[in-house]
Amino acid sequence: MHVTRRRVTLALGGLLLGAGTIGLRAAEPKERVIKIVARRFTYTPDKLTLKKGVPVVLELTTADVLMGFSAPDFQTRADIIPGKVARVRLVPDKIGTFMFLCDIFCGSGHENMNGTITVTA
Amino acid sequence: MRHRFDRRDFLKMAGVGGVVFASSLRGAQGATAMAGQKYDDFYFVQLSDSHWGFEGPPNPDAKGTLKKAVAAVNSLNEPPDFIVFTGDLTHTTDDPKERRRRLAQFKEIVSELKVKNIHFMPGEHDASLDSGEAFTEFFGKTRYTFDHKGVHFIALDNVSDPRASLGDEQLQWLAADLKRQPKDANIVVLTHRPLFDLYPQWDWATRDGAKAIDLLLPMEHVTVFYGHIHQEHHKMTGHIAHHAAKGLMFPLPAPGSQPQRNPLPWDATQPYKGLGFRDVEAELSDADFKLTELPVQKG
């Protein structure tokens, strides 16, 4: 009996937590989504311009092989697996121009596979 | 635990004329206390990043530079005890047949080295596109250990996984190997990529390298020699010294010194500038490694 009551309590707690999460999400402004396609050995687009303090969601896909996306200055990275969409949130917390790059060795042009993120005020 | 040089001394000396004295060797006095082991001074040569198969303006003598380096090593007054080659033996190609052709040509050229005790390691150009398969056909295992005159050498593979990871299995292998060594053993780690985050913006890092450093930190005398960045570089992480070697095809810019990591241009007035190899002397009487940077061609 004791176990059953505990389970009920946990379930109710979960429902309340879920409701709270939904409420919070509804209050958040919708974040801009930027689609980036990787293919050996380029990103399209390869130049992003963002506003400081305005987070974005990057939707990353690859047109051929396994790729990486890494923006070390923003501690953001993802594996881009063929046939899947990788989503990462990037918070531009500093002004300037920063490099992003493929950090999974993908072939003879790998070392030049990169782009820039320019963050403005 | 006492180290001969502190971090400040290390950094001060690191900038002096290509000659560096690094801490991390247990001295002869301590060494003789270890029963049943023989300790002796010796030296080895580190060669790196020959990128055989590369062609382009950064090196108009792309087909001759490795051969000159082989001749330079052969002309050393005293032959080294052994040679280590810390990766990127060949320049990458998407064609598996061409990769093997380049590895075969490289192997033929370095067969001219008089010293036959050579330890080869892959770089990402050799191994990342086929998980080290072709490299293994020509040179054997991509990670291994060996012992030489009181020093335990550990070659780590942070390139066969194209993600630039060592991987949990290799980290467990490293942990098991270190467990067999006394805490005051002389440990030398050989890698291609830096184990620490030197400059991730240029892919100069190992994704899980910090885990390897954590495993090495309890050991009292650890020195890391690596390649990948085509220039001399020295860094301490705690008491562990990390030394990057010059390459043998084209030098790369200092980390973050220019927008792209493109090779530095060939200087016709100073051919082979920025290229070279390294002589590492283990002087147990001084409890130090002595590093000397040598050019591909004198003059």
Coordinates of N, CA and C in Angstrom, one line a residue, chain B residues 100-197:
Chain B
R100 N 47.9 3.9 -50.1 CA 48.9 2.8 -50.0 C 50.1 3.1 -50.8
R101 N 49.9 3.7 -52.0 CA 51.1 4.0 -52.8 C 52.0 5.0 -52.1
R102 N 51.4 6.0 -51.4 CA 52.2 7.0 -50.7 C 52.9 6.4 -49.5
L103 N 52.1 5.5 -48.8 CA 52.7 4.9 -47.6 C 53.9 4.0 -48.1
A104 N 53.8 3.3 -49.2 CA 54.9 2.5 -49.7 C 56.1 3.3 -50.1
Q105 N 55.8 4.5 -50.7 CA 56.9 5.3 -51.1 C 57.6 5.9 -49.9
F106 N 56.8 6.3 -48.9 CA 57.4 6.9 -47.7 C 58.3 5.8 -47.1
K107 N 57.8 4.6 -47.0 CA 58.5 3.5 -46.3 C 59.8 3.2 -47.0
E108 N 59.8 3.3 -48.3 CA 61.0 3.1 -49.1 C 62.0 4.2 -48.8
I109 N 61.6 5.4 -48.8 CA 62.5 6.5 -48.5 C 63.2 6.4 -47.1
V110 N 62.3 6.1 -46.1 CA 62.9 6.1 -44.8 C 63.7 4.8 -44.5
S111 N 63.6 3.9 -45.5 CA 64.4 2.7 -45.3 C 65.9 3.0 -45.5
E112 N 66.2 4.2 -46.0 CA 67.6 4.7 -46.1 C 68.2 5.1 -44.8
L113 N 67.3 5.3 -43.8 CA 67.9 5.7 -42.5 C 68.8 4.6 -42.0
K114 N 69.9 5.0 -41.5 CA 70.9 4.0 -41.0 C 70.4 3.3 -39.7
V115 N 69.7 4.1 -38.9 CA 69.2 3.6 -37.7 C 67.9 2.8 -38.0
K116 N 67.9 1.5 -37.7 CA 66.7 0.7 -38.1 C 65.7 0.6 -37.0
N117 N 66.0 1.1 -35.8 CA 65.0 1.0 -34.7 C 64.1 2.2 -34.8
I118 N 63.0 2.1 -35.5 CA 62.1 3.2 -35.8 C 60.7 2.9 -35.3
H119 N 60.1 3.8 -34.6 CA 58.7 3.6 -34.1 C 57.8 4.6 -34.9
F120 N 56.9 4.0 -35.7 CA 56.1 4.8 -36.5 C 54.7 5.0 -35.9
M121 N 54.1 6.2 -36.1 CA 52.8 6.5 -35.6 C 52.0 7.1 -36.7
P122 N 50.7 6.9 -36.8 CA 49.9 7.6 -37.8 C 49.5 9.0 -37.4
G123 N 49.2 9.8 -38.4 CA 48.5 11.1 -38.2 C 47.1 10.9 -38.8
E124 N 46.3 12.0 -38.7 CA 45.0 11.9 -39.3 C 45.0 11.8 -40.8
H125 N 46.1 12.3 -41.4 CA 46.2 12.2 -42.9 C 46.4 10.8 -43.3
D126 N 47.1 10.0 -42.4 CA 47.4 8.6 -42.8 C 46.2 7.7 -42.4
A127 N 45.4 8.0 -41.4 CA 44.6 7.0 -40.8 C 43.1 7.4 -40.6
S128 N 42.8 8.6 -40.7 CA 41.4 9.0 -40.3 C 40.3 8.6 -41.3
L129 N 40.7 8.4 -42.5 CA 39.7 8.0 -43.5 C 39.4 6.5 -43.6
D130 N 40.3 5.7 -43.0 CA 40.1 4.2 -43.0 C 40.4 3.6 -41.7
S131 N 40.2 4.4 -40.6 CA 40.4 3.9 -39.3 C 41.8 3.2 -39.1
G132 N 42.8 3.7 -39.8 CA 44.1 3.2 -39.6 C 44.4 1.9 -40.4
E133 N 43.5 1.5 -41.3 CA 43.7 0.2 -41.9 C 45.0 0.1 -42.8
A134 N 45.2 1.1 -43.7 CA 46.3 1.1 -44.6 C 47.6 1.3 -43.8
F135 N 47.6 2.2 -42.8 CA 48.8 2.4 -41.9 C 49.2 1.1 -41.3
T136 N 48.2 0.4 -40.8 CA 48.5 -0.9 -40.1 C 49.1 -1.9 -41.0
E137 N 48.7 -1.9 -42.3 CA 49.3 -2.9 -43.2 C 50.8 -2.6 -43.4
F138 N 51.2 -1.4 -43.3 CA 52.6 -1.0 -43.6 C 53.4 -1.0 -42.3
F139 N 52.8 -0.5 -41.2 CA 53.7 -0.2 -40.0 C 53.2 -0.9 -38.7
G140 N 52.1 -1.7 -38.8 CA 51.7 -2.4 -37.6 C 50.8 -1.6 -36.7
K141 N 50.8 -1.8 -35.4 CA 49.8 -1.3 -34.5 C 49.9 0.3 -34.5
T142 N 48.8 0.9 -34.2 CA 48.7 2.3 -34.1 C 48.9 2.8 -32.7
R143 N 48.9 1.9 -31.8 CA 49.2 2.3 -30.4 C 50.0 1.1 -29.8
Y144 N 50.9 1.5 -28.9 CA 51.8 0.5 -28.4 C 52.7 1.1 -27.3
T145 N 53.4 0.2 -26.6 CA 54.4 0.7 -25.6 C 55.7 0.1 -25.9
F146 N 56.8 0.7 -25.4 CA 58.1 0.0 -25.4 C 58.9 0.7 -24.3
D147 N 59.9 0.0 -23.9 CA 60.8 0.5 -22.9 C 62.2 0.6 -23.4
H148 N 62.9 1.7 -23.0 CA 64.3 1.9 -23.4 C 65.1 2.5 -22.3
K149 N 66.1 1.8 -21.8 CA 67.0 2.3 -20.8 C 66.3 3.1 -19.7
G150 N 65.4 2.5 -19.1 CA 64.7 3.1 -17.9 C 63.6 4.0 -18.2
V151 N 63.2 4.2 -19.5 CA 62.1 5.1 -19.8 C 61.0 4.3 -20.5
H152 N 59.8 4.5 -20.0 CA 58.6 3.8 -20.6 C 57.9 4.7 -21.6
F153 N 57.9 4.2 -22.8 CA 57.3 5.0 -23.9 C 55.9 4.5 -24.2
I154 N 54.9 5.4 -24.3 CA 53.6 5.0 -24.7 C 53.1 5.8 -25.9
A155 N 52.9 5.1 -27.0 CA 52.4 5.7 -28.2 C 50.9 5.6 -28.2
L156 N 50.2 6.8 -28.2 CA 48.7 6.8 -28.2 C 48.2 7.2 -29.6
D157 N 47.1 6.6 -29.9 CA 46.5 6.9 -31.3 C 45.3 7.8 -31.1
N158 N 45.4 9.1 -31.5 CA 44.3 10.0 -31.4 C 43.9 10.5 -32.8
V159 N 44.1 9.6 -33.8 CA 43.8 9.9 -35.2 C 43.0 8.9 -35.9
S160 N 43.0 7.6 -35.5 CA 42.3 6.6 -36.3 C 40.8 6.8 -36.2
D161 N 40.3 7.4 -35.1 CA 38.9 7.8 -35.0 C 38.9 9.2 -35.6
P162 N 38.1 9.4 -36.7 CA 38.1 10.7 -37.4 C 37.6 11.8 -36.5
R163 N 37.0 11.5 -35.4 CA 36.5 12.5 -34.4 C 37.7 13.0 -33.5
A164 N 38.9 12.5 -33.8 CA 40.0 13.0 -33.0 C 39.9 12.6 -31.5
S165 N 39.4 11.3 -31.3 CA 39.2 10.8 -29.9 C 40.1 9.7 -29.7
L166 N 40.5 9.5 -28.5 CA 41.3 8.3 -28.1 C 40.3 7.2 -27.9
G167 N 39.1 7.5 -27.3 CA 38.1 6.4 -27.1 C 38.3 5.8 -25.7
D168 N 37.2 5.3 -25.2 CA 37.2 4.8 -23.9 C 38.0 3.5 -23.8
E169 N 38.0 2.7 -24.8 CA 38.8 1.4 -24.8 C 40.3 1.7 -24.7
Q170 N 40.7 2.7 -25.5 CA 42.2 3.1 -25.4 C 42.5 3.7 -24.1
L171 N 41.6 4.5 -23.5 CA 41.9 5.1 -22.2 C 42.0 4.0 -21.1
Q172 N 41.2 3.0 -21.3 CA 41.3 1.9 -20.3 C 42.6 1.2 -20.5
W173 N 43.0 1.0 -21.7 CA 44.3 0.4 -22.0 C 45.4 1.2 -21.4
L174 N 45.3 2.5 -21.5 CA 46.3 3.4 -21.0 C 46.4 3.3 -19.4
A175 N 45.2 3.3 -18.9 CA 45.1 3.3 -17.4 C 45.7 2.0 -16.9
A176 N 45.4 0.9 -17.6 CA 46.0 -0.4 -17.2 C 47.5 -0.4 -17.3
D177 N 48.0 0.2 -18.4 CA 49.5 0.2 -18.5 C 50.1 1.0 -17.4
L178 N 49.5 2.2 -17.1 CA 50.1 3.1 -16.1 C 50.0 2.4 -14.7
K179 N 49.0 1.6 -14.5 CA 48.9 0.9 -13.2 C 50.1 0.0 -13.0
R180 N 50.6 -0.5 -14.1 CA 51.8 -1.5 -13.9 C 53.1 -0.7 -13.7
Q181 N 53.1 0.6 -13.8 CA 54.3 1.4 -13.7 C 54.4 2.0 -12.2
P182 N 55.6 2.0 -11.7 CA 55.7 2.8 -10.4 C 55.4 4.2 -10.6
K183 N 54.9 4.9 -9.6 CA 54.5 6.3 -9.7 C 55.7 7.2 -10.1
D184 N 56.9 6.8 -9.8 CA 58.0 7.6 -10.2 C 58.7 7.1 -11.4
A185 N 58.0 6.3 -12.2 CA 58.6 5.9 -13.5 C 58.8 7.0 -14.4
N186 N 59.8 6.9 -15.3 CA 60.0 7.9 -16.4 C 59.1 7.5 -17.5
I187 N 58.1 8.4 -17.8 CA 57.1 8.1 -18.8 C 57.2 9.1 -19.9
V188 N 57.3 8.6 -21.2 CA 57.2 9.5 -22.3 C 56.0 9.1 -23.1
V189 N 55.2 10.0 -23.4 CA 54.0 9.8 -24.2 C 54.2 10.4 -25.6
L190 N 53.9 9.6 -26.6 CA 54.0 10.0 -28.0 C 52.6 10.1 -28.6
T191 N 52.3 11.2 -29.2 CA 50.9 11.3 -29.9 C 51.1 12.1 -31.2
H192 N 50.1 12.1 -32.0 CA 50.1 13.0 -33.1 C 49.5 14.3 -32.8
R193 N 48.3 14.3 -32.4 CA 47.6 15.6 -32.0 C 48.0 16.0 -30.5
P194 N 47.9 17.3 -30.2 CA 48.1 17.6 -28.8 C 47.0 17.0 -27.9
L195 N 47.4 16.6 -26.7 CA 46.4 16.0 -25.8 C 45.6 17.1 -25.2
F196 N 46.1 18.3 -25.1 CA 45.4 19.5 -24.5 C 44.8 20.3 -25.6
D197 N 43.9 21.2 -25.2 CA 43.2 22.1 -26.2 C 44.2 23.2 -26.6

